[in-house]
Tab-separated table of N, CA and C and ligand atoms in Angstrom:
chain	number	residue	atom	x	y	z
G	528	MET	N	3.559	63.730	-6.585
G	528	MET	CA	3.025	64.208	-5.287
G	528	MET	C	3.079	63.222	-4.210
G	529	THR	N	4.008	63.887	-3.274
G	529	THR	CA	4.260	62.762	-1.989
G	529	THR	C	3.076	63.102	-0.853
G	530	LYS	N	2.427	62.089	-0.870
G	530	LYS	CA	1.561	62.009	0.415
G	530	LYS	C	2.050	61.182	1.540
G	531	ALA	N	2.248	61.750	2.803
G	531	ALA	CA	2.581	60.931	3.706
G	531	ALA	C	1.753	60.634	5.093
G	532	ILE	N	1.934	59.745	5.703
G	532	ILE	CA	1.297	59.449	6.954
G	532	ILE	C	2.275	59.510	8.146
G	533	TYR	N	1.710	60.103	9.400
G	533	TYR	CA	2.643	59.827	10.368
G	533	TYR	C	1.772	59.096	11.816
G	534	PRO	N	2.156	57.884	11.585
G	534	PRO	CA	1.302	57.225	12.601
G	534	PRO	C	1.976	57.151	14.040
G	535	GLY	N	0.973	57.023	15.162
G	535	GLY	CA	1.491	56.992	16.595
G	535	GLY	C	0.155	57.150	17.340
G	536	SER	N	0.640	56.936	18.684
G	536	SER	CA	-0.446	56.998	19.801
G	536	SER	C	-0.938	58.148	20.242
G	537	PHE	N	0.138	59.195	20.329
G	537	PHE	CA	0.028	60.835	20.632
G	537	PHE	C	-0.983	60.794	21.698
G	538	ASP	N	-0.490	60.106	22.938
G	538	ASP	CA	-1.378	60.041	24.117
G	538	ASP	C	-0.605	60.715	25.189
G	539	PRO	N	-0.558	62.201	25.056
G	539	PRO	CA	-0.932	62.996	24.124
G	539	PRO	C	0.252	63.334	23.221
G	540	ILE	N	-0.066	64.347	22.190
G	540	ILE	CA	0.989	64.955	21.576
G	540	ILE	C	1.848	65.505	22.100
G	541	THR	N	3.034	65.672	21.906
G	541	THR	CA	4.019	66.437	22.804
G	541	THR	C	4.961	67.376	21.850
G	542	LEU	N	5.707	68.243	22.226
G	542	LEU	CA	6.530	69.173	21.171
G	542	LEU	C	7.393	68.547	20.515
G	543	GLY	N	7.807	67.212	20.962
G	543	GLY	CA	8.946	66.515	19.961
G	543	GLY	C	8.025	66.065	18.640
G	544	HIS	N	6.921	65.501	19.030
G	544	HIS	CA	5.922	65.081	17.662
G	544	HIS	C	5.832	66.263	16.867
G	545	LEU	N	5.319	67.344	17.454
G	545	LEU	CA	4.886	68.699	16.857
G	545	LEU	C	6.317	69.077	15.993
G	546	ASP	N	7.335	68.906	16.675
G	546	ASP	CA	8.567	69.228	15.825
G	546	ASP	C	8.699	68.541	14.390
G	547	ILE	N	8.365	67.227	14.566
G	547	ILE	CA	8.541	66.354	13.476
G	547	ILE	C	7.477	66.572	12.558
G	548	ILE	N	6.395	66.954	12.758
G	548	ILE	CA	5.113	67.158	12.083
G	548	ILE	C	5.556	68.527	11.312
G	549	LYS	N	6.051	69.450	11.867
G	549	LYS	CA	6.414	71.000	11.118
G	549	LYS	C	7.325	70.631	10.191
G	550	ARG	N	8.234	69.811	10.570
G	550	ARG	CA	9.488	69.553	9.468
G	550	ARG	C	8.893	68.694	8.267
G	551	ALA	N	8.275	67.633	8.901
G	551	ALA	CA	7.849	66.761	7.615
G	551	ALA	C	6.758	67.539	6.786
G	552	SER	N	5.884	68.386	7.280
G	552	SER	CA	5.052	68.926	6.150
G	552	SER	C	5.633	70.032	5.362
G	553	LYS	N	6.986	70.324	5.427
G	553	LYS	CA	7.628	71.010	4.578
G	553	LYS	C	8.345	70.286	3.608
G	554	VAL	N	8.334	69.137	3.804
G	554	VAL	CA	9.087	67.953	2.618
G	554	VAL	C	8.114	67.298	1.944
G	555	VAL	N	6.904	67.030	2.545
G	555	VAL	CA	5.997	66.376	1.779
G	555	VAL	C	4.670	67.331	1.110
G	556	ASP	N	4.130	66.946	0.273
G	556	ASP	CA	2.770	67.755	-0.239
G	556	ASP	C	1.707	67.642	0.744
G	557	GLU	N	1.271	66.401	1.422
G	557	GLU	CA	0.257	66.324	2.257
G	557	GLU	C	0.616	65.198	3.218
G	558	LEU	N	0.280	65.665	4.477
G	558	LEU	CA	0.580	64.864	5.607
G	558	LEU	C	-0.584	64.798	6.422
G	559	ILE	N	-0.658	63.280	6.827
G	559	ILE	CA	-2.003	62.940	7.347
G	559	ILE	C	-1.551	62.340	8.890
G	560	ILE	N	-1.832	62.782	10.003
G	560	ILE	CA	-1.465	62.181	11.221
G	560	ILE	C	-2.316	60.897	11.463
G	561	GLY	N	-1.927	59.917	11.842
G	561	GLY	CA	-2.623	58.797	11.934
G	561	GLY	C	-2.595	58.619	13.445
G	562	VAL	N	-3.764	58.591	14.122
G	562	VAL	CA	-3.896	58.361	15.506
G	562	VAL	C	-4.412	56.723	15.776
G	563	LEU	N	-3.445	56.001	16.527
G	563	LEU	CA	-3.851	54.622	16.295
G	563	LEU	C	-4.810	54.268	17.449
G	564	ILE	N	-5.680	53.423	16.968
G	564	ILE	CA	-6.640	52.882	18.143
G	564	ILE	C	-6.091	51.352	18.382
G	565	ASN	N	-5.386	51.424	19.664
G	565	ASN	CA	-4.612	50.222	20.027
G	565	ASN	C	-5.316	49.622	21.097
G	566	LYS	N	-6.178	48.351	20.991
G	566	LYS	CA	-6.750	47.881	21.914
G	566	LYS	C	-5.940	47.217	23.300
G	567	LYS	N	-4.350	47.039	22.713
G	567	LYS	CA	-3.724	46.397	23.822
G	567	LYS	C	-3.172	47.640	24.875
G	568	LYS	N	-3.303	48.952	24.341
G	568	LYS	CA	-2.893	49.787	25.536
G	568	LYS	C	-4.061	50.283	26.105
G	569	SER	N	-3.739	51.154	27.101
G	569	SER	CA	-5.178	51.569	27.747
G	569	SER	C	-4.739	53.204	27.945
G	570	PRO	N	-5.174	54.044	26.749
G	570	PRO	CA	-4.381	55.399	26.902
G	570	PRO	C	-5.272	56.363	27.882
G	571	VAL	N	-4.609	57.400	28.253
G	571	VAL	CA	-5.105	58.350	29.333
G	571	VAL	C	-6.099	59.193	28.699
G	572	PHE	N	-5.971	59.598	27.380
G	572	PHE	CA	-6.895	60.384	26.589
G	572	PHE	C	-7.616	59.563	25.544
G	573	THR	N	-8.854	59.836	25.485
G	573	THR	CA	-9.624	59.067	24.497
G	573	THR	C	-9.453	59.422	23.046
G	574	MET	N	-9.594	58.599	22.095
G	574	MET	CA	-9.487	59.011	20.771
G	574	MET	C	-9.757	60.176	20.391
G	575	GLU	N	-11.082	60.849	20.824
G	575	GLU	CA	-11.838	62.072	20.609
G	575	GLU	C	-10.808	63.246	21.066
G	576	GLU	N	-10.427	62.940	22.461
G	576	GLU	CA	-9.457	64.044	23.027
G	576	GLU	C	-8.119	64.026	22.283
G	577	ARG	N	-7.658	62.964	21.941
G	577	ARG	CA	-6.167	62.913	21.399
G	577	ARG	C	-6.335	63.676	19.963
G	578	MET	N	-7.244	63.449	19.124
G	578	MET	CA	-7.437	63.975	17.875
G	578	MET	C	-7.674	65.680	17.933
G	579	ALA	N	-8.625	65.875	18.977
G	579	ALA	CA	-8.873	67.321	19.169
G	579	ALA	C	-7.741	68.022	19.493
G	580	MET	N	-6.767	67.565	20.367
G	580	MET	CA	-5.570	68.245	20.755
G	580	MET	C	-4.772	68.476	19.649
G	581	ILE	N	-4.656	67.616	18.771
G	581	ILE	CA	-3.732	67.552	17.450
G	581	ILE	C	-4.320	68.477	16.570
G	582	GLU	N	-5.556	68.450	16.363
G	582	GLU	CA	-6.105	69.408	15.334
G	582	GLU	C	-5.763	70.775	16.022
G	583	GLU	N	-6.088	71.008	17.009
G	583	GLU	CA	-5.824	72.268	17.564
G	583	GLU	C	-4.414	72.931	17.219
G	584	VAL	N	-3.538	72.191	17.464
G	584	VAL	CA	-2.089	72.629	17.159
G	584	VAL	C	-1.588	72.445	15.737
G	585	VAL	N	-2.183	71.821	14.955
G	585	VAL	CA	-2.016	71.977	13.460
G	585	VAL	C	-2.725	72.768	12.817
G	586	ALA	N	-3.849	73.535	13.486
G	586	ALA	CA	-4.788	74.263	12.562
G	586	ALA	C	-3.981	75.024	11.485
G	587	ASP	N	-2.748	75.559	11.882
G	587	ASP	CA	-2.368	76.706	11.045
G	587	ASP	C	-1.376	76.012	9.996
G	588	LEU	N	-1.412	74.444	9.971
G	588	LEU	CA	-0.607	73.902	8.791
G	588	LEU	C	-1.630	73.584	7.730
G	589	PRO	N	-1.591	74.063	6.685
G	589	PRO	CA	-2.670	73.808	5.675
G	589	PRO	C	-2.812	72.412	5.122
G	590	ASN	N	-1.467	71.694	4.805
G	590	ASN	CA	-1.308	70.379	4.410
G	590	ASN	C	-1.378	69.434	5.131
G	591	VAL	N	-1.548	69.694	6.598
G	591	VAL	CA	-1.684	68.701	7.557
G	591	VAL	C	-3.185	68.213	7.887
G	592	SER	N	-3.539	67.122	7.975
G	592	SER	CA	-4.906	66.531	8.468
G	592	SER	C	-4.632	65.489	9.622
G	593	VAL	N	-5.826	65.080	10.458
G	593	VAL	CA	-5.887	64.108	11.412
G	593	VAL	C	-6.814	62.994	11.181
G	594	GLN	N	-6.468	61.711	11.247
G	594	GLN	CA	-7.409	60.649	11.080
G	594	GLN	C	-7.029	59.515	12.058
G	595	CYS	N	-8.053	58.981	12.595
G	595	CYS	CA	-7.796	57.677	13.254
G	595	CYS	C	-7.802	56.744	12.613
G	596	PHE	N	-7.228	55.470	13.001
G	596	PHE	CA	-7.167	54.308	12.294
G	596	PHE	C	-6.934	53.077	13.296
G	597	GLU	N	-7.110	51.787	12.867
G	597	GLU	CA	-7.035	50.842	13.579
G	597	GLU	C	-6.539	49.625	12.658
G	598	GLY	N	-5.635	48.847	13.084
G	598	GLY	CA	-5.149	47.579	12.330
G	598	GLY	C	-3.588	48.041	11.823
G	599	LEU	N	-3.315	47.557	10.629
G	599	LEU	CA	-1.783	47.679	10.014
G	599	LEU	C	-1.808	48.977	9.631
G	600	THR	N	-0.392	49.549	9.911
G	600	THR	CA	-0.304	51.131	9.399
G	600	THR	C	-0.347	50.976	7.841
G	601	VAL	N	0.356	49.773	7.151
G	601	VAL	CA	0.435	49.836	5.768
G	601	VAL	C	-0.825	49.856	4.934
G	602	GLU	N	-1.945	49.375	5.689
G	602	GLU	CA	-3.590	49.423	5.292
G	602	GLU	C	-3.783	50.781	5.286
G	603	PHE	N	-3.547	51.583	6.521
G	603	PHE	CA	-3.896	52.889	6.583
G	603	PHE	C	-3.324	53.754	5.463
G	604	ALA	N	-1.874	53.269	5.191
G	604	ALA	CA	-1.207	54.166	4.238
G	604	ALA	C	-1.970	53.676	2.840
G	605	ARG	N	-2.333	52.795	2.563
G	605	ARG	CA	-2.797	52.313	1.141
G	605	ARG	C	-4.204	52.849	1.020
G	606	LYS	N	-5.027	52.700	2.320
G	606	LYS	CA	-6.341	53.373	1.970
G	606	LYS	C	-6.232	54.916	1.685
G	607	ASN	N	-5.085	55.445	2.189
G	607	ASN	CA	-5.202	56.974	1.986
G	607	ASN	C	-4.275	57.410	0.707
G	608	GLU	N	-3.920	56.188	0.041
G	608	GLU	CA	-2.920	56.331	-1.199
G	608	GLU	C	-1.614	57.108	-0.787
G	609	ALA	N	-1.269	56.888	0.214
G	609	ALA	CA	0.056	57.342	0.734
G	609	ALA	C	1.146	56.505	0.478
G	610	ASN	N	2.396	57.222	-0.064
G	610	ASN	CA	3.511	56.299	-0.400
G	610	ASN	C	4.895	56.389	0.629
G	611	VAL	N	4.487	57.430	1.601
G	611	VAL	CA	5.422	57.517	2.530
G	611	VAL	C	5.107	57.505	3.848
G	612	MET	N	5.734	57.056	4.946
G	612	MET	CA	5.495	56.949	6.255
G	612	MET	C	6.444	57.664	7.093
G	613	ILE	N	6.242	58.529	8.014
G	613	ILE	CA	7.192	59.448	8.667
G	613	ILE	C	7.173	58.664	10.068
G	614	ARG	N	8.415	58.825	10.379
G	614	ARG	CA	8.643	58.224	11.863
G	614	ARG	C	9.972	59.200	12.571
G	615	GLY	N	9.750	59.228	13.825
G	615	GLY	CA	10.813	60.085	14.584
G	615	GLY	C	11.586	59.078	15.225
G	616	LEU	N	13.046	59.677	15.286
G	616	LEU	CA	13.999	58.936	15.740
G	616	LEU	C	14.679	59.758	16.976
G	617	ARG	N	14.646	59.438	18.363
G	617	ARG	CA	15.022	60.290	19.438
G	617	ARG	C	16.405	59.842	19.596
G	618	ALA	N	16.875	58.496	19.616
G	618	ALA	CA	17.957	58.062	20.370
G	618	ALA	C	18.196	56.698	19.276
G	619	VAL	N	19.457	56.219	19.621
G	619	VAL	CA	19.992	54.953	19.120
G	619	VAL	C	19.167	53.762	19.425
G	620	THR	N	18.366	53.900	20.827
G	620	THR	CA	17.656	53.103	21.200
G	620	THR	C	16.209	52.804	20.705
G	621	ASP	N	15.863	53.942	19.846
G	621	ASP	CA	14.703	53.784	18.969
G	621	ASP	C	15.060	53.058	17.760
G	622	PHE	N	16.351	53.148	17.401
G	622	PHE	CA	16.732	52.587	15.843
G	622	PHE	C	16.318	51.238	15.605
G	623	GLU	N	16.685	50.333	16.425
G	623	GLU	CA	16.433	49.152	16.359
G	623	GLU	C	15.010	48.425	16.237
G	624	SER	N	14.111	49.150	16.946
G	624	SER	CA	12.787	48.841	16.828
G	624	SER	C	12.161	49.553	15.388
G	625	GLU	N	12.469	50.715	15.394
G	625	GLU	CA	12.033	51.497	14.195
G	625	GLU	C	12.473	50.804	12.813
G	626	MET	N	13.689	50.290	12.861
G	626	MET	CA	14.251	49.734	11.653
G	626	MET	C	13.400	48.415	11.437
G	627	GLN	N	13.195	47.697	12.320
G	627	GLN	CA	12.391	46.565	12.094
G	627	GLN	C	11.024	46.791	11.579
G	628	ILE	N	10.387	47.978	12.023
G	628	ILE	CA	9.007	47.999	11.796
G	628	ILE	C	9.043	48.338	10.255
G	629	ALA	N	10.027	49.424	9.852
G	629	ALA	CA	10.220	49.966	8.792
G	629	ALA	C	10.400	48.813	7.495
G	630	GLN	N	11.096	47.925	7.739
G	630	GLN	CA	11.427	46.917	7.032
G	630	GLN	C	10.431	45.815	6.942
G	631	THR	N	9.590	45.608	8.186
G	631	THR	CA	8.594	44.580	7.847
G	631	THR	C	7.292	45.526	6.826
G	632	ASN	N	7.008	46.668	7.297
G	632	ASN	CA	6.101	47.178	6.397
G	632	ASN	C	6.597	47.531	5.155
G	633	HIS	N	7.893	47.604	4.745
G	633	HIS	CA	8.197	47.650	3.380
G	633	HIS	C	8.013	46.424	2.727
G	634	SER	N	8.172	45.272	3.406
G	634	SER	CA	8.009	43.988	2.813
G	634	SER	C	6.422	43.563	2.634
G	635	LEU	N	5.747	44.165	3.546
G	635	LEU	CA	4.086	44.066	3.446
G	635	LEU	C	3.608	44.851	2.240
G	636	GLU	N	4.371	46.128	2.265
G	636	GLU	CA	3.767	46.754	1.251
G	636	GLU	C	5.010	47.769	0.446
G	637	SER	N	5.350	47.095	-0.519
G	637	SER	CA	6.588	47.602	-1.103
G	637	SER	C	6.650	49.074	-1.844
G	638	GLU	N	5.232	49.518	-1.876
G	638	GLU	CA	5.090	50.989	-2.538
G	638	GLU	C	5.483	52.179	-1.511
G	639	VAL	N	5.335	51.449	-0.177
G	639	VAL	CA	5.598	52.295	0.778
G	639	VAL	C	6.923	52.634	1.417
G	640	ASP	N	7.491	53.642	1.542
G	640	ASP	CA	8.672	53.732	2.227
G	640	ASP	C	8.516	54.573	3.365
G	641	THR	N	9.542	54.477	4.460
G	641	THR	CA	9.773	55.114	5.706
G	641	THR	C	10.568	55.919	5.451
G	642	ILE	N	10.331	57.438	5.950
G	642	ILE	CA	11.252	58.638	6.144
G	642	ILE	C	11.355	58.746	7.424
G	643	PHE	N	12.787	58.596	8.057
G	643	PHE	CA	12.859	59.064	9.525
G	643	PHE	C	13.347	60.556	9.732
G	644	PHE	N	13.021	61.090	10.791
G	644	PHE	CA	13.511	62.512	11.007
G	644	PHE	C	14.127	62.289	12.529
G	645	THR	N	15.340	62.767	12.651
G	645	THR	CA	16.156	62.629	13.752
G	645	THR	C	15.315	63.843	14.671
G	646	THR	N	15.207	63.638	15.833
G	646	THR	CA	14.646	64.535	16.991
G	646	THR	C	15.595	65.806	16.914
G	647	SER	N	14.933	67.112	17.059
G	647	SER	CA	15.539	68.166	17.381
G	647	SER	C	16.044	67.982	19.018
G	648	LEU	N	17.438	68.341	19.005
G	648	LEU	CA	18.469	67.961	20.381
G	648	LEU	C	17.254	68.362	21.848
G	649	GLU	N	16.722	69.407	21.716
G	649	GLU	CA	15.899	69.994	22.738
G	649	GLU	C	14.821	68.900	23.124
G	650	TYR	N	14.337	67.978	22.222
G	650	TYR	CA	13.129	67.078	22.518
G	650	TYR	C	13.651	65.683	22.525
G	651	ALA	N	14.954	65.401	22.488
G	651	ALA	CA	15.349	63.998	22.480
G	651	ALA	C	15.023	63.278	23.510
G	652	PHE	N	14.718	63.682	24.596
G	652	PHE	CA	14.348	62.971	25.760
G	652	PHE	C	12.811	62.616	26.238
G	653	LEU	N	12.036	63.350	25.041
G	653	LEU	CA	10.745	63.526	25.510
G	653	LEU	C	9.948	62.601	24.977
G	654	SER	N	9.005	61.974	25.783
G	654	SER	CA	8.078	61.025	25.261
G	654	SER	C	6.638	61.150	25.808
G	655	SER	N	5.495	60.700	25.328
G	655	SER	CA	4.188	60.945	25.954
G	655	SER	C	4.252	60.493	27.396
G	656	THR	N	4.975	59.148	27.413
G	656	THR	CA	5.153	58.596	28.898
G	656	THR	C	5.446	59.463	30.087
G	657	ILE	N	6.748	59.926	29.725
G	657	ILE	CA	7.355	60.819	30.649
G	657	ILE	C	6.826	62.170	31.031
G	658	VAL	N	5.994	62.570	29.827
G	658	VAL	CA	5.069	63.878	30.205
G	658	VAL	C	3.872	63.494	31.040
G	659	LYS	N	3.370	62.511	30.976
G	659	LYS	CA	2.262	61.851	31.537
G	659	LYS	C	2.875	61.828	33.249
G	660	GLU	N	3.855	61.109	33.452
G	660	GLU	CA	4.344	60.888	34.464
G	660	GLU	C	4.832	62.225	35.356
G	661	VAL	N	5.362	63.347	34.695
G	661	VAL	CA	5.713	64.456	35.349
G	661	VAL	C	4.382	65.183	35.829
G	662	ALA	N	3.268	65.331	34.692
G	662	ALA	CA	2.055	65.824	35.053
G	662	ALA	C	1.358	65.343	36.057
G	663	TYR	N	1.397	63.863	36.297
G	663	TYR	CA	0.718	63.299	37.156
G	663	TYR	C	1.108	63.809	38.778
G	664	TYR	N	2.433	63.978	38.886
G	664	TYR	CA	3.020	64.363	40.065
G	664	TYR	C	3.075	65.899	40.263
G	665	GLY	N	2.521	66.558	39.385
G	665	GLY	CA	2.243	68.001	39.316
G	665	GLY	C	3.356	68.943	38.848
G	666	GLY	N	4.233	68.113	38.019
G	666	GLY	CA	5.619	68.982	37.716
G	666	GLY	C	5.303	69.845	36.661
G	667	ASP	N	6.073	70.938	36.302
G	667	ASP	CA	6.067	71.799	35.175
G	667	ASP	C	6.222	71.142	33.737
G	668	ILE	N	5.147	71.106	32.949
G	668	ILE	CA	5.407	70.498	31.795
G	668	ILE	C	5.183	71.582	30.432
G	669	SER	N	5.331	72.706	30.775
G	669	SER	CA	5.172	73.705	29.780
G	669	SER	C	6.040	73.922	28.802
G	670	GLU	N	7.460	73.109	28.996
G	670	GLU	CA	8.419	73.080	28.023
G	670	GLU	C	8.242	71.664	27.200
G	671	PHE	N	7.402	70.870	27.423
G	671	PHE	CA	7.143	69.789	26.869
G	671	PHE	C	6.021	69.537	25.918
G	672	VAL	N	4.948	70.255	26.040
G	672	VAL	CA	3.676	70.064	25.446
G	672	VAL	C	3.109	71.360	24.985
G	673	PRO	N	2.346	71.462	23.906
G	673	PRO	CA	1.805	72.685	23.680
G	673	PRO	C	0.869	73.028	24.747
G	674	ALA	N	0.356	74.470	24.750
G	674	ALA	CA	-0.411	74.983	26.008
G	674	ALA	C	-1.827	74.206	26.188
G	675	ASN	N	-2.471	73.920	24.951
G	675	ASN	CA	-3.708	73.286	25.080
G	675	ASN	C	-3.454	71.952	25.589
G	676	VAL	N	-2.504	71.000	25.369
G	676	VAL	CA	-2.386	69.967	26.090
G	676	VAL	C	-1.810	69.928	27.507
G	677	GLU	N	-1.067	70.868	27.716
G	677	GLU	CA	-0.689	71.339	29.401
G	677	GLU	C	-1.949	71.272	30.012
G	678	ARG	N	-2.934	72.071	29.369
G	678	ARG	CA	-4.186	72.534	30.390
G	678	ARG	C	-5.133	71.002	30.397
G	679	ARG	N	-5.075	70.445	29.301
G	679	ARG	CA	-5.934	69.210	29.341
G	679	ARG	C	-5.185	68.047	30.331
G	680	LEU	N	-4.122	68.073	30.407
G	680	LEU	CA	-3.408	66.909	31.454
G	680	LEU	C	-3.424	67.582	32.740
G	681	ARG	N	-3.441	68.714	32.932
G	681	ARG	CA	-3.684	69.542	34.534
G	681	ARG	C	-5.129	69.101	34.690
G	682	GLU	N	-6.207	69.362	33.829
G	682	GLU	CA	-7.505	68.816	34.338
G	682	GLU	C	-7.619	67.460	34.583
G	683	LYS	N	-6.953	66.479	33.490
G	683	LYS	CA	-6.989	65.174	33.752
G	683	LYS	C	-6.643	64.677	35.069
G	684	PHE	N	-5.544	65.224	35.564
G	684	PHE	CA	-4.816	64.777	36.707
G	684	PHE	C	-5.121	65.287	37.863
G	685	ALA	N	-5.870	66.459	37.907
G	685	ALA	CA	-6.372	67.169	38.995
G	685	ALA	C	-7.135	66.384	39.962
G	686	LYS	N	-7.833	65.249	39.289
G	686	LYS	CA	-8.771	64.405	40.176
G	686	LYS	C	-8.178	63.306	40.888
G	687	CYS	N	-6.707	63.342	40.424
G	687	CYS	CA	-5.835	62.304	41.139
G	687	CYS	C	-5.118	62.590	42.462
G	688	ARG	N	-5.112	64.061	42.424
G	688	ARG	CA	-4.385	64.272	43.734
G	688	ARG	C	-5.007	65.101	44.778
H	1916	LIG	P1	4.110	54.857	19.606
H	1916	LIG	O1	3.302	54.662	20.344
H	1916	LIG	O2	4.310	54.008	18.293
H	1916	LIG	O3	5.554	54.954	20.182
H	1916	LIG	P2	4.172	57.782	19.531
H	1916	LIG	O4	2.844	58.566	19.502
H	1916	LIG	O5	4.972	57.775	20.994
H	1916	LIG	O6	4.085	56.339	18.928
H	1916	LIG	O7	5.147	58.322	18.446
H	1916	LIG	C1	4.770	58.350	17.251
H	1916	LIG	C2	6.418	58.365	16.512
H	1916	LIG	O8	6.930	59.772	17.008
H	1916	LIG	C3	7.438	57.663	16.685
H	1916	LIG	O9	8.126	57.508	15.531
H	1916	LIG	C4	8.340	58.203	17.725
H	1916	LIG	O10	9.657	57.705	17.625
H	1916	LIG	C5	8.156	59.683	17.366
H	1916	LIG	N1	8.286	60.487	18.541
H	1916	LIG	C6	7.816	60.671	19.929
H	1916	LIG	N2	8.254	61.417	20.650
H	1916	LIG	C7	9.242	62.036	19.812
H	1916	LIG	C8	10.299	63.022	20.091
H	1916	LIG	N3	10.603	63.628	21.386
H	1916	LIG	N4	11.030	63.496	19.051
H	1916	LIG	C9	11.102	62.920	18.014
H	1916	LIG	N5	10.180	61.977	17.579
H	1916	LIG	C10	9.377	61.524	18.356
């Protein structure tokens, strides 16, 4: 049985993330989305908000669940008895850091392997940061995020303008 984790900040989840989740959920038996508590970053959305948005969009994927975690990703994998880590690659610029992370994780925990999914072309430019930037200035983000995320971003930034 292949049990996988897909770790990230998901602040917020985008259609790029969702594309990776849907494709990965078809090749593994169980997929756990790990939402990172990162004390070094100040996220726009709270952990509860980030998890709720993901849960809403993966509700129709029976082998996908959502958890939060803090600390080393390999520890999170070990705790869940997962043997695979899923990551997305958007461009060559992602490659260098992702390869370094994957090799570090593999040397920390040899039982865990990383599987990379290359992004679908229409989402190759998408990041949570770009989406927040466009939403902050009132731009149209309907092609970038699921409808529930679009609504929450609008609510969040309505107070700023
Ligand atoms: P991090 O904070 O670690 O960068 P993110 O939540 O931004 O985490 O992303 C988690 C994972 O999703 C990473 O592997 C990242 O490369 C991937 N990812 C992010 N955006 C996209 C996208 N548009 N298409 C494919 N993969 C993506």
